[in-house]
Amino acid sequence: MEPKFLLKVAEKFGTPLYVYDEDQIRRNYRVFFSAFKSRYKNTKIFYAYKANSSLAICHILHQEEAGADVVSECELRTAQRVGVKAMNIIFTNNGKTDGELQIAIDSDVTINIDSMNELYRLHKIAKDKRKKARVSFRVNPSIDARTHPKIATGLKESKFGIHLENDLAFKAYRLAKELDWIEVSGIHTHIGSQITDVTAFREMTEKIMQFVCELKENLDIRLRFVNLGGGLGISYKGENIPTPDSLAETIIPIIKKFNTQLGYDPELWLEPGRYIVGNAGILLCKVTGVKETPHRKFVNVDTGFNALMRPAMYDSYHRVQVLSKAEEESTEIYDIAGNICESGDILAKERKLPKIDNGDIIAILDAGAYGFSMSSQYNLRPRPSEVLVWGDTVEVIRERESCEEFFKNQRVPKDLLE
Ligand code: LLP
């Protein structure tokens, strides 16, 4: 999206504003899907809703025939609302409540079990309902995905999954096979996010496929699908990182090698989130002032970590462009300071940019994944509006919140007022 065009969008819809490129989302999806599909026919993609669960975006991915990886009741409702069929929804999260398990069974989705406790509770609920629950187990392969520690999920110390270690996962499958109201359908793992080295994916695929073979040989369990999660990184700094093609080139031969031993080709399920929407979204904000301290030059903008949490939470880097000075030379070093009352609210540190003035419009790039979906109303800041660009059309897909949002669900006890 060109600076001139984005400036017009900012003027028309106001800031802060998330702007998404419909065409880019579709292109990302197709690149990802075909990288795997062209090498392995039985591939199914489950878009990870947590990356961006705005209805219009989920609609686009449903039109592309993506399934849904959901982790909460409302993500599940979103998938149902955009029309994703139950067979194409997997419900994953750790610590599911009985209520969530009931909803998942009632909705006929695949339930990804995270612990033995969950399995027992699910079995009881299924038995009471006289309805079989279709499950996979999330297994923890004890692999370091070499990403930010807060988004590594397959480490041996991690809270996720049932460990392959000590035969825990093996025992889980052995037990589940005996349970009347459980239908064992697949296996799942997800070792982390923003992974930029395929080695971890290679190790993980080897371990999981080896285990799938053991289940077949020792327990005669024939899994319908192998779900290897999401996690492929994107290039936030413009650096060269593995593409879906290189990931597929790495893992598909491993799967095929083990399939010969297995005697059949299980479905391959993948759950990309960031790759699909990350570079398709931009956060636009406006400069409210430039402030020089004896130590740094801060650019104050009209948004903060309530709108884009990633820099504060993971020290993550997002490229920044001064749209209104796109043609000018970068001569100054600035920190882009968010407007939240916390020192940690710096959206970008030490960036070389053109000289900035009040009213300039700044674009924070690659904010489509885990941007709006992690936003909050902290400091009672209304969340930004979102617009979708396709062809020459720009349309609001989420209205800007107002102060009324903050009061809507609150009550002040009557006695307190007297
Ligand atoms: N599947 C499961 C089970 C997951 O937990 C996740 C992400 C995905 C798939 C999608 O992973 P992706 O392809 O997007 O890497 N908020 C963090 C990222 C947290 C990821 C959580 N799980 C961030 O902003 O970097």
Tab-separated table of C-alpha atoms and ligand atoms in Angstrom:
chain	number	residue	atom	x	y	z
A	1	MET	CA	0.000	0.000	0.000
A	2	GLU	CA	1.502	3.309	-1.147
A	3	PRO	CA	2.225	6.142	1.331
A	4	LYS	CA	-0.004	8.597	-0.564
A	5	PHE	CA	-2.906	6.178	-0.491
A	6	LEU	CA	-2.419	5.433	3.217
A	7	LEU	CA	-2.308	9.146	4.010
A	8	LYS	CA	-5.731	9.533	2.409
A	9	VAL	CA	-7.018	6.560	4.384
A	10	ALA	CA	-5.710	8.090	7.632
A	11	GLU	CA	-7.371	11.370	6.805
A	12	LYS	CA	-10.693	9.791	5.973
A	13	PHE	CA	-10.939	7.275	8.819
A	14	GLY	CA	-8.829	8.938	11.516
A	15	THR	CA	-6.073	7.460	13.682
A	16	PRO	CA	-5.111	5.189	15.333
A	17	LEU	CA	-6.224	2.842	12.590
A	18	TYR	CA	-5.451	-0.720	11.546
A	19	VAL	CA	-5.394	-1.094	7.767
A	20	TYR	CA	-5.449	-4.550	6.178
A	21	ASP	CA	-4.705	-5.545	2.608
A	22	GLU	CA	-7.182	-8.211	1.491
A	23	ASP	CA	-5.144	-9.220	-1.513
A	24	GLN	CA	-2.012	-9.754	0.584
A	25	ILE	CA	-3.916	-12.024	2.992
A	26	ARG	CA	-5.152	-14.168	0.116
A	27	ARG	CA	-1.707	-14.264	-1.484
A	28	ASN	CA	-0.056	-15.300	1.799
A	29	TYR	CA	-2.620	-18.020	2.307
A	30	ARG	CA	-2.200	-19.375	-1.199
A	31	VAL	CA	1.606	-19.337	-1.029
A	32	PHE	CA	1.494	-21.217	2.270
A	33	PHE	CA	-1.133	-23.727	1.202
A	34	SER	CA	0.392	-24.537	-2.178
A	35	ALA	CA	3.892	-24.972	-0.714
A	36	PHE	CA	2.548	-27.960	1.239
A	37	LYS	CA	-0.283	-29.132	-0.997
A	38	SER	CA	2.018	-29.382	-4.008
A	39	ARG	CA	4.278	-31.762	-2.043
A	40	TYR	CA	1.703	-33.554	0.058
A	41	LYS	CA	-1.823	-34.031	-1.238
A	42	ASN	CA	-3.466	-34.651	2.139
A	43	THR	CA	-2.739	-31.159	3.492
A	44	LYS	CA	-5.294	-29.120	5.445
A	45	ILE	CA	-4.743	-25.602	6.765
A	46	PHE	CA	-6.343	-24.386	9.990
A	47	TYR	CA	-5.857	-20.622	10.256
A	48	ALA	CA	-4.892	-19.694	13.855
A	49	TYR	CA	-7.657	-17.279	14.828
A	50	LYS	CA	-5.657	-15.804	17.685
A	51	ALA	CA	-3.415	-14.003	15.186
A	52	ASN	CA	-6.336	-11.894	13.999
A	53	SER	CA	-9.915	-12.867	14.645
A	54	SER	CA	-11.709	-9.916	13.085
A	55	LEU	CA	-14.803	-11.251	11.347
A	56	ALA	CA	-13.987	-9.870	7.886
A	57	ILE	CA	-10.543	-11.466	7.975
A	58	CYS	CA	-11.898	-14.807	9.133
A	59	HIS	CA	-14.423	-14.564	6.285
A	60	ILE	CA	-11.647	-14.092	3.746
A	61	LEU	CA	-9.827	-17.147	5.052
A	62	HIS	CA	-12.998	-19.171	5.073
A	63	GLN	CA	-13.522	-18.213	1.420
A	64	GLU	CA	-10.010	-19.527	0.795
A	65	GLU	CA	-11.234	-22.767	2.422
A	66	ALA	CA	-9.053	-22.560	5.507
A	67	GLY	CA	-10.242	-24.358	8.609
A	68	ALA	CA	-9.970	-22.778	12.051
A	69	ASP	CA	-7.635	-23.312	14.996
A	70	VAL	CA	-9.575	-21.827	17.916
A	71	VAL	CA	-8.697	-21.511	21.586
A	72	SER	CA	-11.766	-20.091	23.290
A	73	GLU	CA	-15.530	-20.196	23.101
A	74	CYS	CA	-15.707	-16.871	21.306
A	75	GLU	CA	-13.093	-17.879	18.725
A	76	LEU	CA	-15.154	-21.013	18.167
A	77	ARG	CA	-18.304	-18.908	17.762
A	78	THR	CA	-16.433	-16.707	15.304
A	79	ALA	CA	-15.505	-19.714	13.172
A	80	GLN	CA	-19.092	-20.955	13.252
A	81	ARG	CA	-20.372	-17.509	12.415
A	82	VAL	CA	-18.263	-17.217	9.282
A	83	GLY	CA	-19.449	-20.688	8.271
A	84	VAL	CA	-16.493	-22.989	8.973
A	85	LYS	CA	-17.742	-26.585	9.219
A	86	ALA	CA	-17.217	-28.510	12.454
A	87	MET	CA	-14.881	-30.985	10.723
A	88	ASN	CA	-12.611	-28.043	9.935
A	89	ILE	CA	-12.390	-26.632	13.443
A	90	ILE	CA	-9.933	-27.714	16.108
A	91	PHE	CA	-10.336	-26.486	19.672
A	92	THR	CA	-6.991	-26.143	21.427
A	93	ASN	CA	-6.036	-24.542	24.654
A	94	ASN	CA	-4.581	-25.579	27.943
A	95	GLY	CA	-6.810	-25.741	31.001
A	96	LYS	CA	-10.173	-26.081	29.277
A	97	THR	CA	-13.136	-25.645	31.587
A	98	ASP	CA	-15.950	-28.205	31.725
A	99	GLY	CA	-18.108	-25.559	30.061
A	100	GLU	CA	-15.682	-25.262	27.154
A	101	LEU	CA	-15.481	-29.038	26.781
A	102	GLN	CA	-19.281	-29.237	26.650
A	103	ILE	CA	-19.505	-26.542	23.993
A	104	ALA	CA	-16.790	-28.253	21.971
A	105	ILE	CA	-18.592	-31.614	22.090
A	106	ASP	CA	-21.932	-30.035	21.278
A	107	SER	CA	-20.298	-28.296	18.315
A	108	ASP	CA	-18.775	-31.557	16.977
A	109	VAL	CA	-15.315	-30.038	16.615
A	110	THR	CA	-12.027	-31.851	17.123
A	111	ILE	CA	-10.894	-31.371	20.718
A	112	ASN	CA	-7.168	-31.104	21.271
A	113	ILE	CA	-6.453	-32.488	24.735
A	114	ASP	CA	-3.700	-30.848	26.762
A	115	SER	CA	-3.585	-33.003	29.924
A	116	MET	CA	-4.806	-36.258	31.439
A	117	ASN	CA	-7.069	-34.299	33.737
A	118	GLU	CA	-8.765	-32.835	30.675
A	119	LEU	CA	-9.131	-36.297	29.116
A	120	TYR	CA	-10.893	-37.697	32.181
A	121	ARG	CA	-13.246	-34.737	32.428
A	122	LEU	CA	-13.994	-34.871	28.715
A	123	HIS	CA	-14.730	-38.581	28.882
A	124	LYS	CA	-17.192	-38.055	31.706
A	125	ILE	CA	-18.960	-35.237	29.880
A	126	ALA	CA	-19.104	-37.288	26.663
A	127	LYS	CA	-20.485	-40.282	28.544
A	128	ASP	CA	-23.177	-38.162	30.213
A	129	LYS	CA	-24.154	-36.806	26.822
A	130	ARG	CA	-23.941	-40.268	25.195
A	131	LYS	CA	-21.904	-38.600	22.470
A	132	LYS	CA	-18.388	-39.555	21.408
A	133	ALA	CA	-15.759	-36.836	21.572
A	134	ARG	CA	-13.325	-36.682	18.670
A	135	VAL	CA	-9.873	-35.877	20.034
A	136	SER	CA	-6.211	-35.409	19.395
A	137	PHE	CA	-3.533	-35.003	22.026
A	138	ARG	CA	-1.254	-32.021	22.083
A	139	VAL	CA	2.136	-33.530	22.775
A	140	ASN	CA	5.182	-31.753	24.085
A	141	PRO	CA	8.281	-32.939	22.186
A	142	SER	CA	10.813	-31.033	24.387
A	143	ILE	CA	12.262	-28.988	21.572
A	144	ASP	CA	13.799	-25.551	21.718
A	145	ALA	CA	12.365	-23.567	18.818
A	146	ARG	CA	15.018	-20.868	19.346
A	147	THR	CA	12.549	-18.027	19.434
A	148	HIS	CA	11.597	-15.446	22.105
A	149	PRO	CA	11.144	-17.384	25.405
A	150	LYS	CA	7.612	-16.037	25.834
A	151	ILE	CA	6.500	-17.610	22.568
A	152	ALA	CA	8.372	-20.925	22.774
A	153	THR	CA	5.793	-23.586	23.591
A	154	GLY	CA	7.480	-26.956	23.082
A	155	LEU	CA	10.265	-26.657	25.657
A	156	LYS	CA	10.410	-29.364	28.282
A	157	GLU	CA	9.614	-26.722	30.925
A	158	SER	CA	6.643	-25.407	28.956
A	159	LYS	CA	3.081	-25.601	30.305
A	160	PHE	CA	1.726	-27.048	27.069
A	161	GLY	CA	0.921	-30.569	26.045
A	162	ILE	CA	1.563	-34.067	27.299
A	163	HIS	CA	5.240	-34.878	27.226
A	164	LEU	CA	6.666	-37.548	24.956
A	165	GLU	CA	9.205	-37.927	27.747
A	166	ASN	CA	8.665	-40.772	30.258
A	167	ASP	CA	6.159	-42.341	27.838
A	168	LEU	CA	3.511	-39.941	29.100
A	169	ALA	CA	2.008	-39.328	25.671
A	170	PHE	CA	2.160	-43.047	24.867
A	171	LYS	CA	0.239	-43.854	28.045
A	172	ALA	CA	-2.322	-41.161	27.227
A	173	TYR	CA	-3.057	-42.766	23.848
A	174	ARG	CA	-3.139	-46.258	25.358
A	175	LEU	CA	-5.714	-45.161	27.875
A	176	ALA	CA	-7.775	-43.088	25.433
A	177	LYS	CA	-8.059	-46.085	23.130
A	178	GLU	CA	-9.866	-47.959	25.878
A	179	LEU	CA	-12.325	-45.174	26.652
A	180	ASP	CA	-15.752	-45.811	25.136
A	181	TRP	CA	-16.689	-42.169	24.614
A	182	ILE	CA	-13.414	-40.997	23.141
A	183	GLU	CA	-12.537	-41.304	19.465
A	184	VAL	CA	-8.808	-40.885	18.983
A	185	SER	CA	-8.345	-39.068	15.717
A	186	GLY	CA	-4.962	-37.362	15.610
A	187	ILE	CA	-1.891	-35.875	17.184
A	188	HIS	CA	-0.922	-32.239	17.606
A	189	THR	CA	2.153	-30.265	18.490
A	190	HIS	CA	3.113	-26.613	18.293
A	191	ILE	CA	6.614	-25.704	19.381
A	192	GLY	CA	6.454	-21.920	19.210
A	193	SER	CA	5.940	-18.841	17.129
A	194	GLN	CA	8.109	-16.543	14.973
A	195	ILE	CA	10.461	-19.462	14.274
A	196	THR	CA	13.152	-18.497	11.786
A	197	ASP	CA	15.242	-21.648	11.701
A	198	VAL	CA	13.848	-24.807	10.124
A	199	THR	CA	16.070	-27.067	12.236
A	200	ALA	CA	13.573	-27.055	15.079
A	201	PHE	CA	10.754	-27.990	12.683
A	202	ARG	CA	12.891	-30.831	11.326
A	203	GLU	CA	13.598	-32.215	14.820
A	204	MET	CA	9.960	-31.864	15.801
A	205	THR	CA	8.683	-33.648	12.679
A	206	GLU	CA	11.124	-36.524	13.205
A	207	LYS	CA	10.041	-36.963	16.822
A	208	ILE	CA	6.326	-36.754	16.124
A	209	MET	CA	6.393	-39.088	13.119
A	210	GLN	CA	8.523	-41.583	15.026
A	211	PHE	CA	5.890	-41.518	17.757
A	212	VAL	CA	3.025	-41.892	15.254
A	213	CYS	CA	4.745	-45.071	14.016
A	214	GLU	CA	5.098	-46.358	17.573
A	215	LEU	CA	1.390	-45.825	18.164
A	216	LYS	CA	0.616	-47.835	15.047
A	217	GLU	CA	3.046	-50.635	15.792
A	218	ASN	CA	2.505	-51.013	19.529
A	219	LEU	CA	-1.082	-49.963	20.066
A	220	ASP	CA	-2.522	-50.449	16.594
A	221	ILE	CA	-3.699	-46.832	16.638
A	222	ARG	CA	-4.093	-45.471	13.138
A	223	LEU	CA	-4.191	-41.681	13.421
A	224	ARG	CA	-6.191	-39.861	10.787
A	225	PHE	CA	-4.174	-36.645	11.053
A	226	VAL	CA	-0.848	-35.265	12.175
A	227	ASN	CA	-1.114	-31.599	13.167
A	228	LEU	CA	2.242	-29.837	13.301
A	229	GLY	CA	0.860	-26.487	14.490
A	230	GLY	CA	1.952	-23.061	13.268
A	231	GLY	CA	5.008	-21.021	14.043
A	232	LEU	CA	6.670	-20.032	10.776
A	233	GLY	CA	8.243	-16.602	11.282
A	234	ILE	CA	7.976	-13.530	9.102
A	235	SER	CA	10.640	-11.003	8.244
A	236	TYR	CA	10.140	-7.999	10.524
A	237	LYS	CA	13.464	-6.355	9.664
A	238	GLY	CA	13.622	-7.267	6.004
A	239	GLU	CA	16.020	-10.123	6.777
A	240	ASN	CA	16.062	-13.402	4.839
A	241	ILE	CA	14.175	-16.137	6.623
A	242	PRO	CA	12.701	-19.521	5.648
A	243	THR	CA	9.693	-19.441	3.351
A	244	PRO	CA	6.749	-21.855	3.390
A	245	ASP	CA	8.481	-23.586	0.479
A	246	SER	CA	11.660	-24.176	2.458
A	247	LEU	CA	9.657	-25.352	5.464
A	248	ALA	CA	7.676	-27.769	3.295
A	249	GLU	CA	10.870	-28.924	1.584
A	250	THR	CA	12.268	-29.704	5.037
A	251	ILE	CA	9.388	-31.541	6.643
A	252	ILE	CA	7.493	-33.283	3.843
A	253	PRO	CA	10.314	-35.722	2.967
A	254	ILE	CA	10.481	-36.693	6.668
A	255	ILE	CA	6.738	-37.353	6.765
A	256	LYS	CA	6.920	-39.397	3.570
A	257	LYS	CA	9.824	-41.433	4.906
A	258	PHE	CA	7.838	-42.403	8.007
A	259	ASN	CA	4.668	-42.992	5.977
A	260	THR	CA	6.373	-45.901	4.251
A	261	GLN	CA	6.841	-47.483	7.657
A	262	LEU	CA	3.276	-46.545	8.659
A	263	GLY	CA	1.731	-48.014	5.558
A	264	TYR	CA	-0.588	-45.072	4.895
A	265	ASP	CA	-0.566	-41.282	4.453
A	266	PRO	CA	-2.175	-39.450	7.373
A	267	GLU	CA	-3.641	-36.012	6.736
A	268	LEU	CA	-1.172	-33.223	7.454
A	269	TRP	CA	-2.745	-30.338	9.379
A	270	LEU	CA	-1.003	-26.993	9.811
A	271	GLU	CA	-2.015	-23.942	11.832
A	272	PRO	CA	-0.319	-20.818	10.503
A	273	GLY	CA	-1.380	-17.487	11.962
A	274	ARG	CA	1.357	-14.885	11.690
A	275	TYR	CA	2.436	-15.883	8.181
A	276	ILE	CA	-1.088	-15.378	6.839
A	277	VAL	CA	-1.896	-11.958	8.258
A	278	GLY	CA	1.318	-10.475	9.721
A	279	ASN	CA	2.550	-8.453	6.760
A	280	ALA	CA	-0.986	-7.670	5.586
A	281	GLY	CA	-1.714	-5.198	8.385
A	282	ILE	CA	-0.405	-1.748	9.289
A	283	LEU	CA	-1.111	0.422	12.309
A	284	LEU	CA	-1.427	4.098	11.393
A	285	CYS	CA	-0.954	6.755	14.031
A	286	LYS	CA	-0.499	10.500	14.179
A	287	VAL	CA	2.321	12.505	15.717
A	288	THR	CA	1.092	14.643	18.588
A	289	GLY	CA	4.441	16.224	19.331
A	290	VAL	CA	8.218	15.804	19.323
A	291	LYS	CA	10.009	16.074	22.631
A	292	GLU	CA	13.724	16.356	23.164
A	293	THR	CA	15.160	15.389	26.531
A	294	PRO	CA	18.865	15.754	27.365
A	295	HIS	CA	19.192	12.088	26.382
A	296	ARG	CA	16.754	11.186	23.646
A	297	LYS	CA	14.329	12.480	21.055
A	298	PHE	CA	10.830	11.145	21.520
A	299	VAL	CA	8.047	11.229	18.968
A	300	ASN	CA	4.713	11.173	20.782
A	301	VAL	CA	1.922	9.486	18.876
A	302	ASP	CA	-1.804	9.035	19.421
A	303	THR	CA	-1.592	5.315	20.224
A	304	GLY	CA	0.340	2.950	22.450
A	305	PHE	CA	0.723	-0.588	23.695
A	306	ASN	CA	-2.992	-0.889	24.256
A	307	ALA	CA	-3.197	-1.022	20.432
A	308	LEU	CA	0.065	-2.858	19.684
A	309	MET	CA	1.390	-4.871	22.589
A	310	ARG	CA	4.245	-6.680	20.849
A	311	PRO	CA	7.130	-4.214	21.350
A	312	ALA	CA	6.385	-3.868	25.085
A	313	MET	CA	5.703	-7.545	25.628
A	314	TYR	CA	8.364	-9.242	23.482
A	315	ASP	CA	10.760	-6.378	22.663
A	316	SER	CA	9.663	-6.982	19.129
A	317	TYR	CA	10.743	-4.882	16.204
A	318	HIS	CA	8.295	-3.328	13.757
A	319	ARG	CA	9.520	-1.201	10.896
A	320	VAL	CA	8.265	2.359	10.954
A	321	GLN	CA	7.589	4.765	8.069
A	322	VAL	CA	6.806	8.447	8.228
A	323	LEU	CA	4.206	8.446	5.488
A	324	SER	CA	3.946	12.189	5.225
A	325	LYS	CA	7.732	12.415	4.684
A	326	ALA	CA	8.137	9.331	2.512
A	327	GLU	CA	10.381	11.148	0.026
A	328	GLU	CA	12.616	12.812	2.617
A	329	GLU	CA	16.013	11.708	3.800
A	330	SER	CA	16.388	10.078	7.233
A	331	THR	CA	18.559	12.344	9.347
A	332	GLU	CA	17.274	12.033	12.912
A	333	ILE	CA	17.251	9.305	15.546
A	334	TYR	CA	13.938	8.971	17.360
A	335	ASP	CA	12.117	6.742	19.814
A	336	ILE	CA	8.426	6.433	18.981
A	337	ALA	CA	6.694	6.818	22.341
A	338	GLY	CA	3.235	5.401	22.859
A	339	ASN	CA	0.715	7.385	24.895
A	340	ILE	CA	0.208	4.813	27.661
A	341	CYS	CA	1.413	5.858	31.106
A	342	GLU	CA	4.191	3.303	31.370
A	343	SER	CA	7.876	3.641	30.575
A	344	GLY	CA	7.712	0.352	28.676
A	345	ASP	CA	5.409	1.879	26.088
A	346	ILE	CA	7.963	2.556	23.381
A	347	LEU	CA	6.681	1.355	20.006
A	348	ALA	CA	10.027	1.670	18.235
A	349	LYS	CA	13.488	2.427	19.583
A	350	GLU	CA	16.339	4.422	18.060
A	351	ARG	CA	15.044	4.651	14.512
A	352	LYS	CA	16.660	6.774	11.853
A	353	LEU	CA	13.818	8.763	10.297
A	354	PRO	CA	13.187	12.040	8.467
A	355	LYS	CA	12.704	15.107	10.651
A	356	ILE	CA	9.258	14.712	12.199
A	357	ASP	CA	6.647	17.412	12.874
A	358	ASN	CA	3.299	17.558	14.625
A	359	GLY	CA	0.561	15.953	12.565
A	360	ASP	CA	2.850	13.642	10.586
A	361	ILE	CA	1.359	10.218	9.951
A	362	ILE	CA	3.402	7.188	10.952
A	363	ALA	CA	2.866	3.632	9.755
A	364	ILE	CA	3.917	0.754	11.981
A	365	LEU	CA	4.400	-2.141	9.601
A	366	ASP	CA	3.729	-5.886	9.863
A	367	ALA	CA	1.123	-5.383	12.559
A	368	GLY	CA	-1.578	-7.644	11.097
A	369	ALA	CA	-0.840	-10.578	13.407
A	370	TYR	CA	-1.181	-10.290	17.183
A	371	GLY	CA	-1.846	-6.562	16.810
A	372	PHE	CA	-5.523	-5.859	17.165
A	373	SER	CA	-6.143	-9.318	18.633
A	374	MET	CA	-3.920	-8.489	21.630
A	375	SER	CA	-5.176	-4.949	22.050
A	376	SER	CA	-6.798	-3.732	25.235
A	377	GLN	CA	-8.511	-0.703	26.685
A	378	TYR	CA	-5.802	-0.014	29.238
A	379	ASN	CA	-5.717	3.605	30.416
A	380	LEU	CA	-9.288	3.647	29.114
A	381	ARG	CA	-8.071	4.091	25.590
A	382	PRO	CA	-10.670	2.968	23.064
A	383	ARG	CA	-9.334	0.298	20.722
A	384	PRO	CA	-8.549	1.478	17.172
A	385	SER	CA	-10.853	1.107	14.228
A	386	GLU	CA	-9.974	-1.430	11.513
A	387	VAL	CA	-10.398	-0.994	7.772
A	388	LEU	CA	-9.977	-3.426	4.918
A	389	VAL	CA	-8.557	-2.406	1.560
A	390	TRP	CA	-9.443	-4.341	-1.551
A	391	GLY	CA	-8.937	-2.972	-5.031
A	392	ASP	CA	-9.980	0.662	-4.859
A	393	THR	CA	-12.335	0.114	-1.962
A	394	VAL	CA	-11.625	0.844	1.691
A	395	GLU	CA	-14.237	-0.202	4.190
A	396	VAL	CA	-14.540	-0.108	7.953
A	397	ILE	CA	-14.588	-3.643	9.352
A	398	ARG	CA	-14.624	-2.535	12.974
A	399	GLU	CA	-15.863	0.766	14.316
A	400	ARG	CA	-13.694	2.781	16.616
A	401	GLU	CA	-14.743	2.288	20.230
A	402	SER	CA	-16.130	5.147	22.239
A	403	CYS	CA	-16.157	5.960	25.964
A	404	GLU	CA	-19.598	4.377	26.155
A	405	GLU	CA	-17.898	0.971	25.731
A	406	PHE	CA	-16.242	1.435	29.090
A	407	PHE	CA	-19.476	2.071	30.963
A	408	LYS	CA	-21.759	-0.355	29.143
A	409	ASN	CA	-21.311	-3.437	31.323
A	410	GLN	CA	-20.547	-1.834	34.639
A	411	ARG	CA	-22.846	-1.305	37.616
A	412	VAL	CA	-22.381	0.915	40.640
A	413	PRO	CA	-24.249	-0.696	43.560
A	414	LYS	CA	-27.318	1.363	44.396
A	415	ASP	CA	-26.514	1.577	48.109
A	416	LEU	CA	-23.211	3.109	47.272
A	417	LEU	CA	-24.955	6.049	45.667
A	418	GLU	CA	-27.214	6.814	48.613
B	1	LLP	N1	-1.277	-23.191	16.864
B	1	LLP	C1	-1.173	-23.040	18.182
B	1	LLP	C2	-1.581	-24.131	19.059
B	1	LLP	C3	-0.677	-21.845	18.722
B	1	LLP	O1	-0.561	-21.719	20.034
B	1	LLP	C4	-0.290	-20.793	17.850
B	1	LLP	C5	0.222	-19.532	18.384
B	1	LLP	C6	-0.438	-20.991	16.453
B	1	LLP	C7	-0.926	-22.214	15.998
B	1	LLP	C8	-0.077	-19.944	15.441
B	1	LLP	O2	1.271	-19.659	15.449
B	1	LLP	P1	1.892	-18.651	14.378
B	1	LLP	O3	1.845	-19.308	13.017
B	1	LLP	O4	1.077	-17.408	14.388
B	1	LLP	O5	3.272	-18.430	14.845
B	1	LLP	N2	1.495	-13.048	20.628
B	1	LLP	C9	2.742	-13.576	20.147
B	1	LLP	C10	2.559	-14.903	19.420
B	1	LLP	C11	1.890	-15.943	20.272
B	1	LLP	C12	1.598	-17.213	19.529
B	1	LLP	C13	0.708	-18.112	20.307
B	1	LLP	N3	0.375	-19.304	19.633
B	1	LLP	C14	3.404	-12.534	19.256
B	1	LLP	O6	2.849	-11.453	19.084
B	1	LLP	O7	4.495	-12.769	18.749
